[in-house]
Amino acid sequence: MKTTQASSGNALGSKRDMIYISQFNQLALRDAAVSEVKIFDTTLRDGEQTPGIALSLRDKVRIAEALDEMGVHVIEAGFPTISEGEQQAVRSIAELKLDSRICGLARSTRKDIDAAMSCGVDYIHTFIATSDIHLKYKLKMSREEVKSRAIEAIEYARSHGLTVEFSCEDATRTDLDFLKEMHIAAQDAGAQTINVPDTVGVISPAAMEYLVSELVKVTKVPISVHCHNDFGLAVANSLAAVRAGARQVHVCVNGLGERSGNAALEEVAMGLFAYHGIEAVDLSQIGQVCRTVSRLTGYPLPNNKPIVGKNAFAHESGIHVHGVLGNASTYEAFVPELVGMHRQIVLGKHSGAHSVRDKLDQLKIDVPESLLPVLVNRVKELAETGKEVDDAELMALADHIMARGDRQDIVKLKEFAVFTGKGITPTATVTVEMEDGSSNTRSMTGIGPVDAAINAIRGAVNESIILDEYRLSAITGGSDSLCEVTVVIKDSSNGGKASVGKGIGSDIVQTSVEATMNAINRNYHRIKEDRN
Ligand code: KIV
Ligand code: ZN
């Protein structure tokens, strides 16, 4: 195991400097001194029970290796009794001889325990339901029957030298006196850890704190918790349990698991670190492990997923970017590198000059201060249409604006509309304002909307202009990439000289119009220069 309860000196000290949480945590948690909490990962068992997920043996092995590498204490590798394939996967993981303990799930029956043992695991997690709801509608057993079934299973597993963790399934809806009776019976039978599942995700943090503090009174072995997220409280409930004395937490990477999932490994690990100073796993591996699991399971990470979502360290608004660039603590709870992530300055409709300047500096593009507002406006205009401007596109926009420099347009486009559709001849109407302030409006058709638009511009500005060349390219390969249009025009009234114009934008027709207007203005500037 590479990193575990890292209360050790400097490394942790410097990591503590990477986190900027509220001082009220310390005040509120001063009586909850916790020194060690184990991470029991069930991504390969409860996580695989997520609807739509089915991992191959190879993928399971890769996930187990990644979890081991990050320092997870126990890996629940599967539920061997369910199939031969499941047994093969658990066996393959057990054979890796990882530092993490490898565990198999088993109901409280000899058959299930034998199936787990046949995979070579030395740790089992055995369970039986204890709530009256489950006893009545599922097991159709009495409390006494359930208790003796649990005792028999624990003793059987212990007699085979296995480490045993026992769970009262649906513990959070079980009668408290009976739950305590079960804990006492389980530990007397030899269970080394007793887990408290919130099977249906129905408890609240305050109630979990109460429940665990009651169970601690009768339970001599470490208490673990297994929280489901049906009310979105799995992580909060797990941390509440730790405050009350739980010393192990069941988690799934990315919060996978039955229905709304289980407590997310990455969130629990960061909660333990932030609020109790415990580095239960190597935090710097979190980003990588979460991405790997997302890829292998085919379950995308929501953009706003805490800790590892695309937006977890993305800043767009000018105020936030300005703050973060001055000092990350202004708008970040912790430094992204702490969890193997990176900060991202996103250029969008809330971006200001600071964000654009910072991005340009990163890309080593030197845009003069006088042109920065033009560039910022272009970025915002594009963002208004829902477009996020990436690095390649920003470079192209900056190039484009710098090539144009401070030059003012001689002919200005005032209005533009294009009408097209199936079975309709594309027709464009443009209104331009000429140098003397007069307005010209023309409507023209074309073989496509771009052709119609360029014809209308020619008609409104100058019929002696012809389109000599037209090139269209996407700046990046993406389907929402900005496009770049280059046009070459020739003006027979100016000796047939060629002028080049470029446009960059998200709409091909509008960008073609921009490129054409650019070329026309270049032509007119050239004519003026020639005259002087
Ligand atoms: O949610 C649950 O109760 C479980 C048990 C197997 C512990 O996953
Ligand atoms: Zn579960």
Coordinates of C-alpha atoms and ligand atoms in Angstrom, one line a residue:
M1 CA 0.0 0.0 0.0
K2 CA 1.6 3.2 -1.1
T3 CA 0.0 5.8 1.2
T4 CA -2.3 5.4 4.1
Q5 CA -3.1 7.3 7.3
A6 CA -0.7 10.0 6.5
S7 CA -0.4 11.9 9.8
S8 CA 3.2 12.0 8.9
G9 CA 5.1 15.2 9.1
N10 CA 5.9 17.5 6.3
A11 CA 4.1 16.1 3.3
L12 CA 0.8 16.3 5.1
G13 CA 1.8 19.7 6.5
S14 CA 2.3 21.1 3.1
K15 CA -0.9 19.5 1.8
R16 CA -2.8 21.2 4.6
D17 CA -1.6 24.4 3.2
M18 CA -3.3 23.6 -0.1
I19 CA -6.8 23.6 1.5
Y20 CA -8.8 26.7 2.5
I21 CA -11.8 25.6 4.6
S22 CA -13.9 27.4 7.1
Q23 CA -12.4 28.0 10.5
F24 CA -15.8 27.0 12.0
N25 CA -15.0 23.4 11.2
Q26 CA -12.2 23.3 13.7
L27 CA -14.4 24.9 16.3
A28 CA -17.3 22.6 15.7
L29 CA -15.2 19.5 15.4
R30 CA -12.8 20.1 18.3
D31 CA -14.4 17.3 20.4
A32 CA -14.4 14.8 17.5
A33 CA -10.7 13.8 17.5
V34 CA -10.3 11.1 14.9
S35 CA -6.9 9.6 14.2
E36 CA -7.6 6.7 11.7
V37 CA -10.4 5.9 9.3
K38 CA -10.2 3.0 6.9
I39 CA -11.5 3.1 3.3
F40 CA -13.4 0.1 2.2
D41 CA -14.1 0.4 -1.5
T42 CA -17.0 -1.4 -3.1
T43 CA -16.8 0.0 -6.6
L44 CA -16.4 -3.5 -8.0
R45 CA -19.4 -4.9 -6.0
D46 CA -22.0 -2.2 -5.1
G47 CA -20.6 0.0 -7.9
E48 CA -21.0 -2.7 -10.4
Q49 CA -24.6 -3.1 -9.3
T50 CA -25.2 0.4 -10.8
P51 CA -27.8 -0.1 -13.6
G52 CA -26.1 -0.3 -16.9
I53 CA -22.6 -1.1 -15.7
A54 CA -21.0 -4.4 -16.5
L55 CA -17.2 -4.5 -16.2
S56 CA -15.0 -7.0 -17.9
L57 CA -12.5 -9.1 -15.9
R58 CA -9.7 -7.0 -17.3
D59 CA -11.3 -3.8 -16.4
K60 CA -12.0 -5.1 -12.8
V61 CA -8.4 -6.0 -12.5
R62 CA -7.3 -2.5 -13.7
I63 CA -9.6 -0.8 -11.2
A64 CA -8.4 -3.0 -8.3
E65 CA -4.8 -2.2 -9.2
A66 CA -5.6 1.6 -9.2
L67 CA -7.4 1.4 -5.9
D68 CA -4.5 -0.5 -4.4
E69 CA -2.1 2.0 -5.8
M70 CA -4.0 4.9 -4.1
G71 CA -3.9 3.1 -0.8
V72 CA -7.5 1.8 -0.3
H73 CA -7.5 -0.5 2.7
V74 CA -10.1 -3.0 1.6
I75 CA -11.4 -3.8 -1.9
E76 CA -14.7 -5.6 -2.1
A77 CA -13.9 -7.4 -5.4
G78 CA -17.3 -8.9 -6.0
F79 CA -20.2 -11.2 -4.8
P80 CA -18.7 -14.6 -5.8
T81 CA -21.9 -16.6 -5.3
I82 CA -23.7 -14.9 -8.2
S83 CA -21.8 -16.4 -11.1
E84 CA -18.8 -18.3 -12.3
G85 CA -17.6 -15.1 -14.1
E86 CA -17.8 -13.1 -10.8
Q87 CA -15.8 -15.8 -9.1
Q88 CA -13.1 -15.6 -11.8
A89 CA -12.9 -11.9 -11.4
V90 CA -12.6 -12.1 -7.6
R91 CA -10.0 -14.9 -7.9
S92 CA -7.9 -12.9 -10.4
I93 CA -7.9 -9.9 -8.1
A94 CA -7.0 -12.0 -5.1
E95 CA -4.1 -13.6 -7.0
L96 CA -2.6 -10.2 -7.6
K97 CA -1.5 -10.2 -3.9
L98 CA -2.1 -6.5 -3.6
D99 CA -1.4 -4.5 -0.4
S100 CA -5.2 -3.8 -0.1
R101 CA -7.2 -6.5 1.6
I102 CA -9.4 -8.3 -1.0
C103 CA -12.9 -9.1 0.2
G104 CA -15.8 -11.1 -1.2
L105 CA -19.4 -10.5 -0.3
A106 CA -21.5 -13.3 1.0
R107 CA -25.0 -13.7 2.4
S108 CA -25.0 -15.4 5.8
T109 CA -25.0 -18.9 4.2
R110 CA -22.4 -21.6 3.9
K111 CA -22.9 -21.7 0.2
D112 CA -22.0 -18.0 -0.2
I113 CA -19.1 -18.2 2.2
D114 CA -17.7 -21.3 0.4
A115 CA -18.0 -19.5 -3.0
A116 CA -16.0 -16.6 -1.6
M117 CA -13.4 -18.9 -0.1
S118 CA -13.1 -20.7 -3.4
C119 CA -11.8 -17.4 -4.9
G120 CA -8.8 -17.3 -2.5
V121 CA -10.0 -14.3 -0.5
D122 CA -9.1 -14.1 3.2
Y123 CA -11.7 -11.5 4.0
I124 CA -15.4 -11.8 3.7
H125 CA -18.2 -9.3 4.2
T126 CA -21.3 -11.3 5.2
F127 CA -24.7 -9.8 5.7
I128 CA -28.3 -10.5 6.6
A129 CA -31.2 -8.1 6.8
T130 CA -32.5 -7.1 10.2
S131 CA -35.2 -4.5 9.7
D132 CA -38.8 -5.6 10.3
I133 CA -39.6 -4.6 6.7
H134 CA -37.0 -7.0 5.3
L135 CA -37.8 -9.7 7.8
K136 CA -41.5 -9.6 7.0
Y137 CA -41.5 -9.0 3.2
K138 CA -38.2 -10.5 2.0
L139 CA -36.7 -13.1 4.4
K140 CA -40.0 -14.2 6.1
M141 CA -37.9 -15.0 9.2
S142 CA -38.1 -14.1 12.8
R143 CA -35.5 -11.9 14.6
E144 CA -34.2 -15.0 16.5
E145 CA -33.8 -16.9 13.2
V146 CA -31.9 -14.0 11.6
K147 CA -29.6 -13.8 14.7
S148 CA -28.8 -17.5 14.7
R149 CA -28.2 -17.5 10.9
A150 CA -25.7 -14.6 11.3
I151 CA -23.9 -16.2 14.3
E152 CA -23.6 -19.5 12.4
A153 CA -22.2 -17.8 9.3
I154 CA -19.7 -15.7 11.2
E155 CA -18.5 -18.7 13.2
Y156 CA -18.2 -20.8 10.0
A157 CA -16.1 -18.2 8.2
R158 CA -13.9 -17.6 11.3
S159 CA -13.4 -21.3 11.6
H160 CA -11.8 -21.2 8.1
G161 CA -9.4 -18.5 9.2
L162 CA -11.2 -15.7 7.3
T163 CA -11.3 -12.1 8.5
V164 CA -15.0 -11.3 8.9
E165 CA -16.9 -8.1 8.5
F166 CA -20.6 -8.4 9.3
S167 CA -23.5 -6.1 8.2
C168 CA -27.1 -5.9 9.4
E169 CA -28.6 -5.0 6.1
D170 CA -31.1 -2.1 6.4
A171 CA -29.6 -1.3 9.8
T172 CA -30.9 2.3 9.7
R173 CA -34.5 1.0 9.7
T174 CA -33.9 -1.7 12.3
D175 CA -35.2 -1.5 15.8
L176 CA -32.3 -0.1 17.9
D177 CA -32.5 -2.7 20.7
F178 CA -32.5 -5.5 18.1
L179 CA -29.6 -3.9 16.2
K180 CA -27.5 -3.7 19.4
E181 CA -28.4 -7.3 20.1
M182 CA -27.2 -8.2 16.7
H183 CA -23.9 -6.3 17.1
I184 CA -23.2 -8.0 20.4
A185 CA -24.0 -11.4 18.9
A186 CA -21.9 -10.8 15.9
Q187 CA -18.8 -9.7 17.8
D188 CA -19.2 -12.6 20.2
A189 CA -19.3 -14.9 17.2
G190 CA -16.0 -13.5 16.0
A191 CA -16.8 -10.6 13.6
Q192 CA -13.8 -8.3 13.5
T193 CA -15.7 -5.3 12.0
I194 CA -19.4 -4.5 12.1
N195 CA -20.8 -2.4 9.3
V196 CA -23.9 -0.3 9.5
P197 CA -25.6 -0.1 6.1
D198 CA -28.0 2.7 5.3
T199 CA -29.3 0.3 2.6
V200 CA -32.0 2.6 1.2
G201 CA -30.3 5.9 1.9
V202 CA -32.9 7.1 4.4
I203 CA -31.1 8.4 7.4
S204 CA -30.0 12.0 8.0
P205 CA -26.6 13.1 9.3
A206 CA -27.9 13.9 12.8
A207 CA -29.7 10.6 13.0
M208 CA -26.6 8.7 11.8
E209 CA -24.5 10.5 14.5
Y210 CA -27.0 9.4 17.1
L211 CA -27.2 5.8 15.8
V212 CA -23.5 5.3 15.6
S213 CA -23.0 6.8 19.1
E214 CA -25.5 4.4 20.4
L215 CA -23.9 1.4 18.7
V216 CA -20.4 2.4 19.9
K217 CA -21.7 1.8 23.5
V218 CA -22.1 -1.9 22.8
T219 CA -19.7 -2.6 20.0
K220 CA -16.1 -3.4 20.9
V221 CA -14.9 -4.0 17.3
P222 CA -14.5 -1.2 14.8
I223 CA -17.8 0.1 13.4
S224 CA -18.0 0.8 9.6
V225 CA -20.7 2.5 7.6
H226 CA -22.1 1.9 4.2
C227 CA -24.3 4.8 3.0
H228 CA -26.5 5.1 0.0
N229 CA -27.3 8.4 -1.6
D230 CA -31.0 8.3 -2.2
F231 CA -31.4 11.7 -0.5
G232 CA -28.0 13.0 -1.7
L233 CA -26.6 12.6 1.9
A234 CA -24.4 9.6 1.6
V235 CA -21.1 11.5 2.1
A236 CA -22.6 13.7 4.9
N237 CA -24.0 10.6 6.6
S238 CA -20.6 8.8 6.4
L239 CA -18.8 11.8 7.9
A240 CA -21.4 12.1 10.6
A241 CA -20.8 8.4 11.4
V242 CA -17.0 9.1 11.7
R243 CA -17.7 12.0 14.1
A244 CA -19.7 9.6 16.2
G245 CA -17.0 6.9 16.2
A246 CA -17.1 4.9 13.0
R247 CA -13.6 3.9 11.9
Q248 CA -14.3 2.6 8.4
V249 CA -16.3 4.0 5.5
H250 CA -17.6 2.0 2.5
V251 CA -17.3 4.0 -0.7
C252 CA -17.5 3.7 -4.4
V253 CA -15.4 5.7 -6.9
N254 CA -17.5 8.5 -8.5
G255 CA -20.4 7.7 -6.1
L256 CA -21.4 4.7 -8.2
G257 CA -23.7 2.0 -6.6
E258 CA -27.2 0.8 -6.5
R259 CA -29.9 3.4 -7.4
S260 CA -28.5 6.9 -6.6
G261 CA -25.2 5.3 -5.6
N262 CA -23.0 5.1 -2.5
A263 CA -20.8 7.6 -0.8
A264 CA -18.2 8.8 -3.3
L265 CA -14.6 7.8 -2.5
E266 CA -13.2 11.1 -3.6
E267 CA -15.7 13.1 -1.5
V268 CA -15.3 11.0 1.6
A269 CA -11.5 11.1 1.3
M270 CA -11.5 14.9 0.9
G271 CA -14.0 15.3 3.8
L272 CA -11.7 13.2 6.1
F273 CA -8.7 15.2 5.1
A274 CA -10.4 18.6 5.3
Y275 CA -12.3 18.1 8.6
H276 CA -10.2 15.6 10.4
G277 CA -6.7 15.9 8.9
I278 CA -6.7 12.3 7.8
E279 CA -5.2 11.4 4.5
A280 CA -6.9 8.0 4.2
V281 CA -5.8 7.4 0.6
D282 CA -3.2 9.1 -1.6
L283 CA -5.2 12.2 -2.5
S284 CA -3.1 13.1 -5.5
Q285 CA -4.3 10.0 -7.3
I286 CA -8.0 10.9 -7.0
G287 CA -8.3 12.6 -10.4
Q288 CA -6.7 9.8 -12.3
V289 CA -8.6 7.0 -10.5
C290 CA -12.0 8.8 -11.0
R291 CA -11.3 9.3 -14.7
T292 CA -10.2 5.7 -15.2
V293 CA -13.3 4.4 -13.5
S294 CA -15.5 6.7 -15.5
R295 CA -13.9 5.6 -18.7
L296 CA -14.0 1.9 -17.9
T297 CA -17.6 1.9 -16.6
G298 CA -18.8 4.2 -19.4
Y299 CA -20.4 6.5 -16.7
P300 CA -19.4 10.1 -17.5
L301 CA -18.5 12.4 -14.7
P302 CA -21.1 15.2 -14.5
N303 CA -19.4 18.6 -15.2
N304 CA -20.4 19.8 -11.7
K305 CA -19.3 16.7 -9.9
P306 CA -17.5 17.8 -6.7
I307 CA -13.7 17.2 -6.6
V308 CA -13.3 15.7 -10.1
G309 CA -16.0 17.2 -12.4
K310 CA -14.8 19.3 -15.4
N311 CA -16.0 22.5 -13.7
A312 CA -14.6 21.7 -10.2
F313 CA -11.7 24.1 -10.8
A314 CA -13.0 26.0 -13.8
H315 CA -13.4 29.8 -13.5
E316 CA -15.2 31.9 -16.1
S317 CA -16.5 35.0 -14.5
G318 CA -14.2 38.0 -14.6
I319 CA -14.5 38.6 -10.9
H320 CA -13.6 35.0 -10.0
V321 CA -10.7 34.8 -12.4
H322 CA -9.3 38.0 -11.1
G323 CA -9.6 36.7 -7.6
V324 CA -8.2 33.2 -8.3
L325 CA -5.2 34.6 -10.3
G326 CA -4.4 36.8 -7.3
N327 CA -4.8 34.1 -4.7
A328 CA -6.5 30.7 -5.3
S329 CA -8.1 30.7 -1.9
T330 CA -10.5 33.5 -3.0
Y331 CA -12.6 31.1 -5.0
E332 CA -11.3 27.6 -4.5
A333 CA -11.8 25.3 -1.5
F334 CA -8.4 23.6 -2.2
V335 CA -5.7 23.6 -4.8
P336 CA -6.6 21.3 -7.7
E337 CA -3.2 19.6 -7.7
L338 CA -4.0 18.3 -4.2
V339 CA -6.3 15.8 -5.9
G340 CA -4.5 15.5 -9.2
M341 CA -6.6 18.0 -11.1
H342 CA -5.9 21.3 -12.8
R343 CA -7.3 24.8 -12.7
Q344 CA -9.0 25.9 -15.9
I345 CA -9.7 29.4 -16.9
V346 CA -12.7 29.1 -19.2
L347 CA -13.4 31.8 -21.7
G348 CA -17.1 32.4 -21.9
K349 CA -19.7 35.1 -21.6
H350 CA -18.7 36.1 -18.1
S351 CA -15.0 36.4 -19.0
G352 CA -13.2 39.7 -18.5
A353 CA -9.9 41.1 -19.7
H354 CA -8.1 39.4 -16.9
S355 CA -9.1 35.9 -18.0
V356 CA -8.3 36.6 -21.7
R357 CA -5.0 38.2 -20.8
D358 CA -4.1 35.3 -18.6
K359 CA -4.9 32.8 -21.3
L360 CA -2.9 34.8 -23.8
D361 CA 0.1 34.8 -21.4
Q362 CA -0.2 31.0 -21.0
L363 CA -0.2 30.7 -24.8
K364 CA 2.6 33.2 -25.1
I365 CA 0.6 35.4 -27.5
D366 CA 1.4 39.1 -27.2
V367 CA -1.8 41.0 -28.1
P368 CA -1.4 44.8 -27.7
E369 CA -3.4 46.4 -24.8
S370 CA -5.3 48.5 -27.4
L371 CA -6.7 45.4 -29.1
L372 CA -7.6 43.5 -26.0
P373 CA -11.1 44.9 -25.6
V374 CA -11.9 43.9 -29.2
L375 CA -10.7 40.3 -28.5
V376 CA -12.7 40.2 -25.2
N377 CA -15.8 41.3 -27.0
R378 CA -15.4 38.7 -29.7
V379 CA -15.0 36.0 -27.0
K380 CA -18.1 37.2 -25.3
E381 CA -20.1 37.5 -28.5
L382 CA -19.3 33.9 -29.3
A383 CA -20.0 32.8 -25.7
E384 CA -23.5 34.4 -25.9
T385 CA -24.3 31.7 -28.5
G386 CA -23.2 29.0 -26.0
K387 CA -19.7 28.5 -27.4
E388 CA -16.8 28.0 -25.2
V389 CA -13.6 29.3 -26.9
D390 CA -10.7 26.9 -26.7
D391 CA -7.0 27.6 -26.9
A392 CA -6.7 27.0 -30.7
E393 CA -9.7 29.2 -31.4
L394 CA -8.4 32.0 -29.1
M395 CA -5.1 31.9 -31.0
A396 CA -6.9 32.2 -34.3
L397 CA -9.1 35.1 -33.1
A398 CA -6.1 36.9 -31.7
D399 CA -4.2 36.5 -35.0
H400 CA -7.2 37.7 -36.9
I401 CA -7.7 40.8 -34.7
M402 CA -4.0 41.6 -34.8
A403 CA -3.8 41.3 -38.5
R404 CA -6.6 43.8 -38.8
G405 CA -5.0 46.1 -36.2
D406 CA -6.6 49.4 -35.4
R407 CA -7.8 49.9 -39.0
Q408 CA -11.4 51.3 -39.1
D409 CA -13.9 50.0 -41.7
I410 CA -14.6 52.3 -44.6
V411 CA -17.7 50.3 -45.6
K412 CA -19.8 49.1 -42.7
L413 CA -22.3 46.3 -42.6
K414 CA -25.5 47.5 -41.0
E415 CA -28.0 44.7 -41.7
F416 CA -27.8 41.3 -43.0
A417 CA -30.4 38.5 -43.4
V418 CA -30.5 35.3 -45.3
F419 CA -33.5 33.2 -46.2
T420 CA -33.0 29.6 -47.2
G421 CA -34.6 26.2 -46.9
K422 CA -35.6 23.1 -48.8
G423 CA -37.1 24.0 -52.2
I424 CA -36.4 27.7 -51.7
T425 CA -33.9 29.7 -53.7
P426 CA -31.4 31.1 -51.1
T427 CA -31.9 34.9 -50.9
A428 CA -29.8 37.4 -48.9
T429 CA -30.5 41.0 -48.1
V430 CA -27.7 43.3 -46.9
T431 CA -27.6 47.0 -46.0
V432 CA -24.2 48.7 -45.9
E433 CA -23.2 52.2 -45.0
M434 CA -20.8 53.8 -47.4
E435 CA -17.9 56.1 -46.5
D436 CA -20.1 59.2 -47.3
G437 CA -22.8 58.0 -44.9
S438 CA -25.3 56.8 -47.5
S439 CA -26.9 53.5 -47.1
N440 CA -27.3 50.8 -49.9
T441 CA -29.6 47.8 -49.6
R442 CA -29.6 44.9 -52.0
S443 CA -31.3 41.5 -52.1
M444 CA -29.7 38.8 -54.3
T445 CA -30.1 35.1 -54.8
G446 CA -27.4 32.5 -55.0
I447 CA -26.7 28.8 -55.3
G448 CA -26.4 28.6 -51.5
P449 CA -26.8 31.0 -48.6
V450 CA -23.1 31.9 -48.7
D451 CA -23.2 32.6 -52.4
A452 CA -26.4 34.7 -52.0
A453 CA -24.8 36.7 -49.1
I454 CA -21.7 37.5 -51.1
N455 CA -23.7 38.4 -54.2
A456 CA -25.8 40.8 -52.1
I457 CA -22.7 42.4 -50.6
R458 CA -21.2 42.9 -54.1
G459 CA -24.5 44.4 -55.3
A460 CA -24.7 46.8 -52.3
V461 CA -21.0 47.8 -52.3
N462 CA -19.6 47.6 -55.7
E463 CA -20.5 45.4 -58.8
S464 CA -16.9 45.5 -60.1
I465 CA -15.8 43.3 -57.3
I466 CA -15.6 39.6 -58.0
L467 CA -15.0 36.7 -55.7
D468 CA -11.8 35.0 -56.8
E469 CA -11.3 32.4 -54.0
Y470 CA -13.2 31.1 -51.0
R471 CA -11.8 28.8 -48.4
L472 CA -13.5 27.4 -45.3
S473 CA -11.8 25.4 -42.5
A474 CA -12.6 24.3 -38.9
I475 CA -10.1 25.6 -36.4
T476 CA -10.3 22.5 -34.2
G477 CA -11.6 19.1 -35.2
G478 CA -14.6 19.3 -32.8
S479 CA -18.2 19.4 -34.1
D480 CA -18.8 22.8 -32.4
S481 CA -15.4 24.2 -33.6
L482 CA -15.2 27.8 -34.8
C483 CA -14.8 28.1 -38.6
E484 CA -12.3 30.2 -40.4
V485 CA -13.3 31.7 -43.8
T486 CA -10.8 33.2 -46.2
V487 CA -12.0 35.1 -49.3
V488 CA -10.0 36.6 -52.0
I489 CA -11.7 39.3 -54.0
K490 CA -10.6 41.2 -57.2
D491 CA -11.7 44.7 -58.1
S492 CA -11.7 45.4 -61.8
S493 CA -12.2 49.1 -61.0
N494 CA -8.9 48.9 -59.1
G495 CA -6.8 47.2 -61.8
G496 CA -8.0 43.8 -60.8
K497 CA -5.9 43.8 -57.7
A498 CA -6.6 41.0 -55.2
S499 CA -7.5 41.6 -51.5
V500 CA -7.7 38.9 -48.9
G501 CA -10.2 39.0 -46.0
K502 CA -10.6 36.5 -43.1
G503 CA -13.5 35.9 -40.7
I504 CA -13.7 33.7 -37.7
G505 CA -17.0 32.6 -36.1
S506 CA -19.4 29.9 -35.2
D507 CA -21.8 30.5 -38.1
I508 CA -20.5 29.8 -41.6
V509 CA -22.7 32.3 -43.5
Q510 CA -22.1 35.2 -41.0
T511 CA -18.4 34.4 -41.0
S512 CA -18.3 34.4 -44.8
V513 CA -20.0 37.8 -44.7
E514 CA -17.4 39.1 -42.2
A515 CA -14.5 37.8 -44.4
T516 CA -16.0 39.4 -47.5
M517 CA -16.5 42.7 -45.7
N518 CA -12.9 42.5 -44.5
A519 CA -11.6 41.9 -48.0
I520 CA -13.7 44.8 -49.4
N521 CA -12.4 47.2 -46.7
R522 CA -8.8 46.1 -47.4
N523 CA -9.4 46.9 -51.0
Y524 CA -10.7 50.4 -50.2
H525 CA -7.9 51.1 -47.8
R526 CA -5.5 50.1 -50.6
I527 CA -7.2 52.5 -53.0
K528 CA -6.9 55.3 -50.4
E529 CA -3.2 54.6 -49.8
D530 CA -2.5 54.5 -53.6
R531 CA -4.2 57.9 -53.9
N532 CA -2.1 59.5 -51.1
Ligands
KIV1 O1 -26.6 -1.5 0.8 C1 -26.4 -2.5 1.5 O2 -27.1 -2.8 2.5 C2 -25.5 -3.5 1.0 C3 -25.2 -4.7 1.8 C4 -24.7 -5.8 1.0 C5 -24.2 -4.3 2.9 O3 -24.8 -3.2 -0.1
ZN2 ZN -25.1 -1.1 -0.7

